[in-house]
Coordinates of C-alpha atoms in Angstrom, one line a residue:
Chain A
X856 CA 0.0 0.2 -0.3
X857 CA 1.5 3.8 -0.7
X858 CA -0.2 7.0 -0.5
X859 CA -0.2 7.5 -4.2
X860 CA -0.3 5.6 -7.2
X861 CA -0.3 6.5 -10.9
X862 CA -1.9 4.3 -14.1
X863 CA -1.6 5.2 -17.5
X864 CA -4.7 4.4 -19.9
X865 CA -4.3 4.9 -24.0
X866 CA -6.8 7.0 -25.6
X867 CA -9.1 5.4 -27.7
X868 CA -10.8 5.7 -31.3
X869 CA -14.0 4.2 -32.2
X870 CA -14.3 3.4 -35.8
X871 CA -18.0 2.4 -36.0
X872 CA -20.2 0.4 -33.6
X873 CA -23.8 -0.3 -32.6
X874 CA -25.6 1.1 -29.5
X875 CA -26.8 -1.8 -27.0
X876 CA -28.5 0.1 -23.9
X877 CA -29.1 -1.8 -20.8
X878 CA -31.0 -1.2 -17.4
X879 CA -28.0 -3.1 -15.7
X880 CA -24.3 -0.9 -16.8
X881 CA -23.3 -3.7 -16.2
X882 CA -24.9 -5.4 -19.7
X883 CA -25.0 -2.2 -21.1
X884 CA -23.0 -1.0 -23.7
X885 CA -22.1 -1.3 -27.4
X886 CA -20.2 -4.1 -29.9
X887 CA -17.8 -2.6 -32.7
X888 CA -14.0 -1.8 -33.2
X889 CA -11.6 0.9 -32.7
X890 CA -8.0 2.0 -32.0
X891 CA -5.9 2.1 -28.8
X892 CA -3.5 4.6 -29.0
X893 CA 0.2 5.1 -27.2
X894 CA -0.7 8.9 -26.5
X895 CA -3.5 8.3 -23.8
X896 CA -3.9 9.5 -20.0
X897 CA -2.1 9.4 -17.0
X898 CA -3.8 9.8 -13.9
X899 CA -2.3 9.9 -10.5
X900 CA -3.7 9.3 -7.1
X901 CA -3.3 11.4 -4.1
X902 CA -4.9 9.7 -1.1
X903 CA -6.3 11.7 1.5
X904 CA -6.0 15.2 0.0
X905 CA -8.9 16.4 2.3
X906 CA -11.5 16.6 -0.5
X907 CA -11.8 14.9 -3.8
X908 CA -10.6 17.2 -6.3
X909 CA -9.8 16.2 -10.4
X910 CA -7.7 18.5 -12.6
X911 CA -7.2 17.8 -16.5
X912 CA -3.9 19.4 -17.6
X913 CA -4.0 21.7 -14.6
X914 CA -7.7 23.0 -15.3
X915 CA -10.0 21.7 -12.3
X916 CA -12.7 20.4 -14.1
X917 CA -15.9 17.6 -12.8
X918 CA -15.8 14.4 -14.6
X919 CA -19.2 12.2 -13.8
X920 CA -17.5 9.2 -14.5
X921 CA -14.8 9.6 -12.4
X922 CA -16.8 10.6 -9.2
X923 CA -18.7 7.7 -9.7
X924 CA -15.4 5.6 -9.8
X925 CA -13.9 7.3 -6.3
X926 CA -17.9 6.6 -5.0
X927 CA -18.0 3.1 -5.6
X928 CA -14.1 2.9 -3.8
X929 CA -14.1 4.8 -1.2
X930 CA -11.9 7.5 -2.3
X931 CA -14.2 10.3 -2.1
X932 CA -11.0 12.0 -0.3
X933 CA -8.4 11.5 -3.3
X934 CA -6.5 14.1 -5.8
X935 CA -6.9 13.0 -9.0
X936 CA -4.4 14.9 -10.9
X937 CA -4.7 13.6 -15.0
X938 CA -2.3 14.4 -17.7
X939 CA -2.9 13.7 -21.3
X940 CA -2.3 15.2 -25.3
X941 CA -5.3 14.4 -26.2
X942 CA -8.2 16.9 -26.6
X943 CA -11.3 16.2 -24.2
X944 CA -14.6 15.6 -26.3
X945 CA -13.1 14.8 -29.7
X946 CA -13.5 11.1 -30.0
X947 CA -10.8 9.9 -27.5
X948 CA -12.0 8.1 -25.3
X949 CA -10.5 10.9 -22.2
X950 CA -13.4 10.6 -20.0
X951 CA -13.1 6.8 -20.4
X952 CA -9.1 6.6 -19.5
X953 CA -9.8 9.0 -16.7
X954 CA -12.6 6.7 -15.1
X955 CA -10.2 3.3 -15.6
X956 CA -7.4 5.3 -14.7
X957 CA -8.6 6.3 -11.3
X958 CA -9.9 3.1 -10.5
X959 CA -6.6 1.7 -11.0
X960 CA -4.9 4.0 -9.0
X961 CA -6.9 4.2 -6.8
X962 CA -7.2 0.1 -5.9
X963 CA -3.3 0.7 -5.2
X964 CA -3.0 3.6 -3.3
X965 CA -6.6 2.5 -1.2
X966 CA -5.7 -1.2 -1.2
X967 CA -8.9 -2.1 -2.0
X968 CA -8.3 -5.0 -3.5
X969 CA -10.0 -5.8 -6.4
X970 CA -9.1 -7.7 -9.3
X971 CA -8.6 -6.2 -13.2
X972 CA -11.9 -7.2 -14.4
X973 CA -13.8 -5.7 -10.6
X974 CA -11.8 -2.4 -11.5
X975 CA -13.0 -2.2 -15.5
X976 CA -16.7 -3.1 -14.5
X977 CA -16.7 0.0 -11.9
X978 CA -15.3 2.6 -14.7
X979 CA -17.5 0.9 -17.4
X980 CA -20.5 1.3 -14.8
X981 CA -19.6 4.6 -14.3
X982 CA -18.8 6.2 -17.7
X983 CA -22.5 3.9 -18.6
X984 CA -24.2 5.8 -15.9
X985 CA -22.4 9.2 -16.8
X986 CA -23.4 8.8 -20.3
X987 CA -20.4 9.5 -21.7
X988 CA -19.4 6.2 -23.8
X989 CA -20.6 2.8 -24.0
X990 CA -17.3 1.0 -24.9
X991 CA -14.1 2.9 -24.7
X992 CA -13.4 1.8 -21.3
X993 CA -13.4 -2.3 -22.2
X994 CA -11.6 -1.3 -25.3
X995 CA -9.2 0.9 -22.8
X996 CA -8.6 -1.9 -20.6
X997 CA -7.6 -4.6 -23.2
X998 CA -5.1 -2.2 -25.9
X999 CA -4.1 -3.3 -29.7
X1000 CA -7.1 -2.9 -32.0
X1001 CA -10.3 -4.0 -30.2
X1002 CA -12.9 -5.5 -31.8
X1003 CA -16.0 -5.3 -29.1
X1004 CA -18.1 -8.5 -30.2
X1005 CA -20.6 -8.8 -27.0
X1006 CA -21.5 -5.7 -25.3
X1007 CA -21.2 -5.1 -21.5
X1008 CA -18.6 -5.4 -18.5
X1009 CA -15.1 -8.1 -18.5
X1010 CA -18.4 -10.6 -17.1
X1011 CA -20.5 -9.9 -20.0
X1012 CA -18.9 -8.7 -22.6
X1013 CA -16.8 -10.1 -25.1
X1014 CA -13.7 -9.4 -27.1
X1015 CA -11.4 -9.8 -29.8
X1016 CA -8.6 -8.1 -31.5
X1017 CA -7.7 -7.0 -35.3
X1018 CA -3.9 -8.7 -35.0
X1019 CA -1.7 -5.6 -36.1
X1020 CA 0.5 -2.4 -34.6
X1021 CA -0.1 -0.4 -37.6
X1022 CA 1.3 3.4 -37.4
X1023 CA -1.6 6.5 -36.6
X1024 CA -2.0 9.5 -37.5
X1025 CA -5.2 12.1 -36.5
X1026 CA -6.2 15.3 -36.5
X1027 CA -9.1 17.0 -34.6
X1028 CA -11.6 20.0 -35.7
X1029 CA -13.3 19.7 -32.4
X1030 CA -15.9 18.0 -30.1
X1031 CA -18.9 16.2 -30.9
X1032 CA -21.9 15.9 -27.7
X1033 CA -21.4 11.7 -27.3
X1034 CA -24.4 12.4 -24.7
X1035 CA -26.6 13.6 -27.8
X1036 CA -26.1 11.0 -30.3
X1037 CA -26.6 8.3 -27.7
X1038 CA -29.9 9.8 -26.6
X1039 CA -30.9 9.8 -29.9
X1040 CA -32.6 7.4 -32.5
X1041 CA -29.7 5.2 -32.7
X1042 CA -31.3 2.6 -34.7
X1043 CA -30.3 3.6 -38.2
X1044 CA -26.5 3.8 -37.0
X1045 CA -27.0 0.3 -34.8
X1046 CA -28.1 -1.4 -38.0
X1047 CA -24.9 0.2 -39.6
X1048 CA -22.7 -0.8 -37.3
X1049 CA -24.0 -4.5 -37.1
X1050 CA -23.0 -4.7 -40.6
X1051 CA -19.7 -3.6 -40.5
X1052 CA -19.2 -5.9 -37.1
X1053 CA -19.5 -8.5 -39.6
X1054 CA -17.5 -7.9 -42.6
X1055 CA -14.5 -6.6 -40.0
X1056 CA -14.9 -10.1 -38.6
X1057 CA -14.7 -11.8 -42.6
X1058 CA -11.2 -10.3 -43.0
X1059 CA -10.1 -8.4 -39.6
X1060 CA -7.3 -6.0 -40.9
X1061 CA -6.5 -2.6 -40.5
X1062 CA -7.1 -1.1 -44.3
X1063 CA -10.7 -2.9 -44.1
X1064 CA -11.2 -1.3 -40.4
X1065 CA -10.6 2.3 -42.1
X1066 CA -13.0 1.5 -45.2
X1067 CA -16.0 0.1 -42.7
X1068 CA -15.3 2.7 -40.9
X1069 CA -15.7 5.5 -43.4
X1070 CA -18.4 3.7 -44.9
X1071 CA -20.0 3.5 -41.3
X1072 CA -20.1 7.5 -41.0
X1073 CA -21.5 8.2 -43.7
X1074 CA -24.3 5.5 -43.4
X1075 CA -24.8 6.9 -39.7
X1076 CA -24.8 10.2 -41.1
X1077 CA -22.9 11.4 -38.3
X1078 CA -19.9 12.8 -40.5
X1079 CA -19.0 16.3 -40.4
X1080 CA -18.1 19.1 -43.1
X1081 CA -14.6 18.9 -41.8
X1082 CA -14.1 14.9 -41.7
X1083 CA -15.7 14.7 -45.1
X1084 CA -13.8 16.9 -46.4
X1085 CA -10.4 15.6 -44.5
X1086 CA -11.0 11.9 -46.2
X1087 CA -12.2 13.1 -50.2
X1088 CA -8.3 15.0 -49.7
X1089 CA -7.0 11.9 -48.2
X1090 CA -8.8 9.5 -50.8
X1091 CA -7.7 11.7 -53.8
X1092 CA -4.1 11.0 -52.5
X1093 CA -4.6 7.2 -52.6
X1094 CA -4.9 6.6 -49.5
X1095 CA -8.1 5.9 -46.9
X1096 CA -9.3 7.8 -43.4
X1097 CA -12.2 7.7 -41.7
X1098 CA -14.0 9.8 -38.8
X1099 CA -13.5 9.2 -34.4
X1100 CA -16.3 8.3 -33.2
X1101 CA -17.8 10.6 -31.4
X1102 CA -15.6 13.8 -32.4
X1103 CA -15.1 16.0 -35.0
X1104 CA -12.0 14.1 -35.7
X1105 CA -9.9 11.7 -38.8
X1106 CA -8.0 9.4 -38.2
X1107 CA -5.8 7.1 -40.1
X1108 CA -3.2 4.5 -40.9
X1109 CA 0.3 4.8 -42.0
X1110 CA 1.7 8.3 -43.6
X1111 CA -2.0 8.8 -45.5
X1112 CA -3.4 12.3 -43.4
X1113 CA 0.4 13.4 -44.3
X1114 CA 0.9 12.3 -48.1
X1115 CA -2.5 14.5 -48.2
X1116 CA -0.9 17.5 -47.2
X1117 CA -2.2 17.3 -43.8
X1118 CA 0.0 17.2 -40.4
X1119 CA -1.1 14.7 -38.5
X1120 CA -1.1 13.9 -34.7
X1121 CA 1.1 10.6 -34.8
X1122 CA 1.1 8.2 -32.8
X1123 CA 1.5 3.8 -32.6
X1124 CA -1.3 1.6 -31.6
X1125 CA -0.6 0.5 -28.0
X1126 CA -0.2 -2.9 -27.4
X1127 CA -1.1 -2.9 -23.8
X1128 CA -4.5 -2.3 -22.1
X1129 CA -4.3 0.2 -19.2
X1130 CA -1.7 0.0 -16.4
X1131 CA -0.1 0.8 -13.2
X1132 CA 2.7 2.4 -13.3
X1133 CA 5.6 -0.1 -11.6
X1134 CA 6.3 1.1 -8.0
X1135 CA 8.7 0.0 -5.7
X1136 CA 8.5 -3.5 -6.3
X1137 CA 6.6 -4.9 -3.3
X1138 CA 4.4 -3.2 -1.9
X1139 CA 2.9 -2.4 -6.2
Chain B
X1475 CA 0.3 -8.8 -47.1
X1476 CA 4.3 -9.5 -46.6
X1477 CA 7.0 -12.2 -47.2
X1478 CA 8.1 -12.1 -43.7
X1479 CA 6.9 -11.2 -40.3
X1480 CA 7.5 -11.0 -36.6
X1481 CA 5.9 -11.0 -33.5
X1482 CA 6.7 -11.1 -29.8
X1483 CA 5.4 -13.2 -27.2
X1484 CA 5.7 -12.9 -23.8
X1485 CA 7.7 -15.5 -21.4
X1486 CA 5.0 -17.0 -18.5
X1487 CA 5.7 -18.6 -15.4
X1488 CA 3.0 -20.3 -13.7
X1489 CA 2.8 -19.6 -9.9
X1490 CA -0.6 -22.0 -10.0
X1491 CA -2.9 -23.6 -11.6
X1492 CA -5.5 -26.8 -11.9
X1493 CA -5.6 -29.0 -14.8
X1494 CA -9.0 -29.3 -16.9
X1495 CA -8.1 -31.8 -19.4
X1496 CA -11.4 -32.4 -22.0
X1497 CA -11.7 -34.0 -25.1
X1498 CA -11.9 -30.8 -27.0
X1499 CA -8.5 -29.1 -27.3
X1500 CA -10.3 -26.3 -27.3
X1501 CA -12.0 -26.8 -23.7
X1502 CA -9.4 -28.2 -22.2
X1503 CA -6.7 -26.2 -20.1
X1504 CA -6.1 -25.1 -17.0
X1505 CA -7.0 -22.3 -14.2
X1506 CA -4.5 -20.5 -12.4
X1507 CA -2.5 -17.5 -11.9
X1508 CA 1.3 -16.4 -13.0
X1509 CA 3.5 -13.5 -14.7
X1510 CA 3.8 -12.8 -18.1
X1511 CA 7.6 -11.3 -18.1
X1512 CA 9.7 -8.5 -20.8
X1513 CA 11.6 -11.5 -21.7
X1514 CA 9.9 -13.4 -24.4
X1515 CA 10.3 -14.5 -27.9
X1516 CA 10.9 -13.1 -30.9
X1517 CA 9.4 -15.3 -33.8
X1518 CA 10.0 -14.4 -37.4
X1519 CA 8.0 -16.1 -40.3
X1520 CA 9.6 -16.1 -43.6
X1521 CA 7.1 -17.5 -46.1
X1522 CA 7.9 -20.1 -49.2
X1523 CA 11.1 -20.8 -47.3
X1524 CA 10.8 -24.2 -49.8
X1525 CA 10.1 -26.6 -46.3
X1526 CA 9.2 -25.9 -43.2
X1527 CA 12.7 -25.0 -41.0
X1528 CA 12.3 -23.8 -37.0
X1529 CA 15.1 -22.7 -34.7
X1530 CA 15.6 -21.9 -31.5
X1531 CA 18.7 -19.3 -30.7
X1532 CA 20.0 -21.0 -34.0
X1533 CA 19.4 -24.6 -33.5
X1534 CA 17.5 -26.7 -35.5
X1535 CA 14.8 -28.7 -33.8
X1536 CA 11.4 -29.9 -33.5
X1537 CA 8.5 -28.4 -31.8
X1538 CA 5.1 -30.5 -32.0
X1539 CA 2.9 -27.2 -31.3
X1540 CA 4.8 -25.2 -33.7
X1541 CA 4.1 -27.9 -36.7
X1542 CA 0.8 -28.1 -35.9
X1543 CA 0.3 -24.1 -36.1
X1544 CA 1.9 -24.3 -39.0
X1545 CA -0.2 -27.3 -40.3
X1546 CA -4.0 -25.4 -39.2
X1547 CA -2.8 -22.6 -41.0
X1548 CA -1.5 -24.1 -43.8
X1549 CA 2.0 -22.5 -44.1
X1550 CA 4.4 -25.9 -44.0
X1551 CA 6.7 -23.9 -46.4
X1552 CA 7.5 -21.5 -43.3
X1553 CA 10.7 -20.8 -42.1
X1554 CA 10.5 -20.1 -38.3
X1555 CA 13.0 -17.9 -36.5
X1556 CA 13.0 -17.8 -32.6
X1557 CA 15.3 -16.1 -30.4
X1558 CA 15.1 -16.0 -26.9
X1559 CA 17.0 -15.5 -23.7
X1560 CA 14.3 -17.9 -21.5
X1561 CA 15.8 -21.5 -21.1
X1562 CA 13.3 -24.1 -22.8
X1563 CA 11.6 -26.9 -20.7
X1564 CA 12.0 -24.9 -17.6
X1565 CA 8.4 -23.5 -16.7
X1566 CA 8.8 -20.3 -18.4
X1567 CA 6.4 -21.6 -21.4
X1568 CA 8.8 -21.6 -24.5
X1569 CA 6.7 -23.6 -26.6
X1570 CA 3.4 -22.1 -25.8
X1571 CA 5.0 -18.6 -27.2
X1572 CA 6.9 -20.7 -30.4
X1573 CA 3.5 -21.7 -31.1
X1574 CA 1.7 -18.5 -31.0
X1575 CA 4.4 -16.3 -32.1
X1576 CA 3.9 -18.5 -35.4
X1577 CA 0.4 -17.8 -35.4
X1578 CA 0.9 -14.3 -35.2
X1579 CA 3.5 -14.2 -37.4
X1580 CA 2.1 -16.2 -40.2
X1581 CA -0.9 -14.5 -40.0
X1582 CA 0.7 -11.5 -41.6
X1583 CA 3.0 -13.4 -43.8
X1584 CA 0.3 -15.5 -45.8
X1585 CA -2.7 -13.0 -45.3
X1586 CA -4.5 -15.5 -43.4
X1587 CA -7.4 -13.2 -42.4
X1588 CA -7.7 -14.3 -38.5
X1589 CA -8.7 -12.2 -36.0
X1590 CA -6.3 -12.6 -32.6
X1591 CA -8.9 -14.7 -30.9
X1592 CA -8.6 -17.4 -33.9
X1593 CA -4.9 -17.2 -33.6
X1594 CA -5.1 -17.8 -29.5
X1595 CA -7.2 -20.4 -30.0
X1596 CA -5.2 -22.1 -33.0
X1597 CA -2.1 -22.4 -30.9
X1598 CA -4.0 -23.2 -27.6
X1599 CA -5.1 -26.6 -29.3
X1600 CA -1.6 -27.1 -30.7
X1601 CA -0.2 -26.6 -27.5
X1602 CA -2.5 -28.8 -25.7
X1603 CA -2.4 -31.4 -28.5
X1604 CA 1.2 -31.8 -28.0
X1605 CA 0.9 -32.4 -24.2
X1606 CA 3.0 -29.5 -23.1
X1607 CA 1.2 -26.7 -21.5
X1608 CA -2.2 -25.7 -20.8
X1609 CA -2.6 -22.6 -19.9
X1610 CA 0.4 -20.4 -21.3
X1611 CA -0.9 -19.4 -24.8
X1612 CA -4.0 -17.7 -23.5
X1613 CA -1.9 -16.0 -21.0
X1614 CA 0.6 -15.1 -23.0
X1615 CA -1.8 -13.5 -25.5
X1616 CA -3.1 -11.3 -22.6
X1617 CA 0.2 -9.8 -20.9
X1618 CA 0.2 -8.4 -17.2
X1619 CA -0.4 -10.5 -14.1
X1620 CA -3.1 -13.5 -15.5
X1621 CA -5.7 -14.9 -13.8
X1622 CA -7.2 -17.8 -15.6
X1623 CA -10.3 -18.1 -13.7
X1624 CA -11.6 -20.7 -16.6
X1625 CA -9.9 -22.9 -18.8
X1626 CA -9.6 -23.0 -22.8
X1627 CA -9.2 -20.9 -25.7
X1628 CA -11.0 -17.6 -26.0
X1629 CA -14.4 -18.9 -27.2
X1630 CA -14.6 -21.1 -24.1
X1631 CA -11.7 -19.0 -21.4
X1632 CA -12.0 -16.2 -19.1
X1633 CA -9.3 -14.4 -17.7
X1634 CA -8.5 -11.6 -15.2
X1635 CA -5.5 -10.3 -14.1
X1636 CA -4.0 -9.2 -10.5
X1637 CA -3.6 -5.3 -10.9
X1638 CA 0.3 -4.4 -10.8
X1639 CA 3.0 -4.1 -12.4
X1640 CA 6.4 -5.2 -9.8
X1641 CA 10.0 -5.9 -10.8
X1642 CA 10.5 -9.6 -11.6
X1643 CA 13.3 -12.0 -10.4
X1644 CA 14.2 -15.4 -11.3
X1645 CA 17.0 -18.1 -10.7
X1646 CA 16.6 -21.3 -13.4
X1647 CA 18.2 -24.3 -12.1
X1648 CA 16.8 -27.0 -14.8
X1649 CA 13.9 -28.8 -16.8
X1650 CA 11.0 -30.3 -14.5
X1651 CA 9.1 -32.5 -17.9
X1652 CA 5.6 -30.5 -18.1
X1653 CA 4.0 -34.4 -20.3
X1654 CA 5.3 -36.1 -16.8
X1655 CA 3.3 -34.2 -14.1
X1656 CA 0.2 -33.6 -16.6
X1657 CA 0.2 -37.8 -17.5
X1658 CA 0.3 -38.4 -14.1
X1659 CA -2.8 -38.8 -11.4
X1660 CA -3.6 -35.0 -10.9
X1661 CA -6.2 -34.8 -8.6
X1662 CA -4.0 -33.1 -5.2
X1663 CA -2.0 -31.1 -7.6
X1664 CA -6.1 -29.6 -9.0
X1665 CA -7.7 -29.7 -5.2
X1666 CA -4.5 -27.3 -4.1
X1667 CA -4.9 -25.3 -7.2
X1668 CA -8.6 -24.2 -6.7
X1669 CA -7.7 -23.3 -3.0
X1670 CA -5.1 -21.1 -4.1
X1671 CA -7.0 -19.5 -7.2
X1672 CA -9.9 -19.1 -4.6
X1673 CA -7.7 -17.1 -2.2
X1674 CA -6.0 -15.1 -4.9
X1675 CA -9.7 -13.9 -5.8
X1676 CA -9.8 -12.8 -2.6
X1677 CA -6.8 -10.5 -2.2
X1678 CA -5.5 -10.1 -6.0
X1679 CA -1.6 -8.5 -5.0
X1680 CA 2.0 -9.9 -6.4
X1681 CA 2.5 -10.5 -2.7
X1682 CA -0.2 -13.1 -2.6
X1683 CA 0.5 -14.7 -5.7
X1684 CA 4.0 -15.2 -4.2
X1685 CA 2.9 -16.7 -1.1
X1686 CA 0.0 -18.8 -2.7
X1687 CA 2.8 -20.3 -5.4
X1688 CA 4.7 -21.5 -2.9
X1689 CA 2.1 -22.9 -0.4
X1690 CA 0.8 -25.0 -4.2
X1691 CA 4.3 -26.2 -4.7
X1692 CA 4.3 -27.7 -1.3
X1693 CA 0.8 -29.1 -1.4
X1694 CA 1.3 -30.4 -4.8
X1695 CA 4.6 -31.8 -3.8
X1696 CA 6.4 -30.5 -6.8
X1697 CA 9.2 -29.0 -4.9
X1698 CA 12.6 -29.2 -6.3
X1699 CA 15.4 -29.2 -3.9
X1700 CA 17.0 -26.3 -5.4
X1701 CA 13.7 -24.2 -5.2
X1702 CA 13.2 -25.7 -1.9
X1703 CA 16.8 -23.9 -0.8
X1704 CA 16.0 -21.0 -2.3
X1705 CA 13.0 -20.4 -1.3
X1706 CA 14.5 -21.0 2.3
X1707 CA 17.2 -18.7 1.4
X1708 CA 14.8 -15.6 0.8
X1709 CA 12.8 -16.2 3.4
X1710 CA 16.0 -16.0 6.0
X1711 CA 16.5 -12.6 4.5
X1712 CA 12.8 -11.3 5.1
X1713 CA 11.5 -12.1 1.9
X1714 CA 9.1 -14.4 -0.1
X1715 CA 9.7 -16.6 -3.1
X1716 CA 8.2 -19.8 -5.3
X1717 CA 8.6 -22.6 -8.0
X1718 CA 7.7 -22.0 -11.6
X1719 CA 5.4 -24.4 -13.1
X1720 CA 6.7 -26.6 -14.2
X1721 CA 10.4 -26.2 -14.1
X1722 CA 13.7 -26.0 -11.6
X1723 CA 13.2 -22.4 -11.0
X1724 CA 12.8 -20.3 -8.7
X1725 CA 11.0 -16.6 -9.0
X1726 CA 10.2 -13.8 -6.6
X1727 CA 9.5 -10.0 -7.1
X1728 CA 11.3 -6.8 -6.4
X1729 CA 15.3 -7.8 -5.0
X1730 CA 14.0 -10.6 -2.9
X1731 CA 16.1 -13.4 -4.8
X1732 CA 19.1 -10.9 -4.4
X1733 CA 18.5 -9.8 -1.5
X1734 CA 19.4 -12.9 -0.3
X1735 CA 22.8 -13.7 -1.9
X1736 CA 21.7 -14.8 -5.7
X1737 CA 22.6 -13.3 -8.8
X1738 CA 18.9 -13.8 -11.0
X1739 CA 18.1 -12.8 -14.0
X1740 CA 15.9 -9.3 -13.9
X1741 CA 13.1 -8.4 -16.2
X1742 CA 9.4 -6.8 -15.9
X1743 CA 5.6 -7.8 -16.1
X1744 CA 5.2 -7.4 -19.0
X1745 CA 1.8 -5.5 -20.0
X1746 CA 0.9 -6.3 -23.4
X1747 CA 0.4 -9.8 -24.6
X1748 CA 2.1 -11.1 -27.3
X1749 CA 2.0 -8.6 -30.6
X1750 CA 3.2 -8.5 -33.9
X1751 CA 6.1 -5.8 -34.4
X1752 CA 4.9 -2.9 -36.2
X1753 CA 5.6 -3.1 -40.4
X1754 CA 5.3 -0.5 -43.1
X1755 CA 2.0 0.9 -42.5
X1756 CA -0.6 -0.2 -44.1
X1757 CA 0.0 -3.7 -44.7
X1758 CA 0.6 -4.3 -41.7

């Protein structure tokens, strides 16, 4: 047991998804596929800080999913300090990463004695109840190019992956409200997401993940003008790109955004899921 | 699609286990817990090499599980080149790592279009049918400190993890035959393994993983003289250590072997499971 602990959680871009609400937040979730990123969120927990205080890149803010995790683990006096190069609300799973990183780091700092699945369940429930995400947390706990075969927390859900480690490029133009899309009529979106999932399982490659994600954004009528323009430019240059769900963000593999004249952020696929930073030996 | 591909698979030390044989090799497996290591096996596949040729650290050898994976994926003309700092047959899951690394790299080099779960199933089946392991492959596909809750390939099995990333020390004195132990009467072993699993789930920490593994080796009557001596020395110095299943190998977290005067190999927990080495962008 230590007084503080730090966890790293990869960012996660969903390429396509179907929404599966349920009264039980551990059963609720999404099917779909995406990319976990080496760009992620580092979450430091300081025990017994007096009152819970959450900061992201130095700014105090309220993240409902983080508060719910602190509540669930009895750590309402923890200070939560998160740092990330990723923009919030732009489809990178930053809120899910903050919830999951909080769960891992609180478990270490408060000696909560939970397994990884139990911590993922706490964070997944918090994110679903906050309405800010359905599938980021389980994907971020896994790493790689996660395929969400069945929705829900580890006890209910089922994951697979695309076996590849391509270079990732992305460019964000701004936010799209996840709550707004998820609280609307998701029937057309879900039908398109189910089609994309079936097609990806037939041929699970990075190229196919991008082309199916591009098709999904169009079929689900979620494409923004910025992203549509960027995709057109990338395709004109012989590449392919798609939209991050849900953000005004375009992503591609290899050098496809650069080749079309953009100056994107560059990272790699993060092979591992969320991890506690190594500590001084035995009490880790 | 490329003509060659390389995968990295972490080593895996099982601390305790229960054996669950089944006629269906995808259902067969083990429950238990262990450690995936940053020391692992790098497997390179060269396509269309004429005839299948398997080498480990430069020596030609026959690994039944690798041959079975090549067969299952239609890659019987592949050259398999494996490199590892880990000893073979000493409880580090080298044969499982070779089978799983072969599956991942063949999938990339031969464009087999399998998902990660499908590749893990191919390698798990090969390892079970060869009689050389029951739970290494699924643990090595996951990374971290894997808890095998339910035996079998991804479709049947279920995994969890101890949320921690301690430093690992190990020292190998030689081999123990996995086939011999697994083909004998495993009832006492399995009862001891089930007890250890229940106790670890109550308190999933690295310290507890070591102490329960130590108890298991004694209860299952598997302790070798070398390992018993090393454990006694480590405990006399105030630390704790246990035996790798199945090898004449002792392991500990933090600096416990060093503190007892040993000169162990040192590595860390490998947060990620098996991964394909990044390739030139789009065709990865």
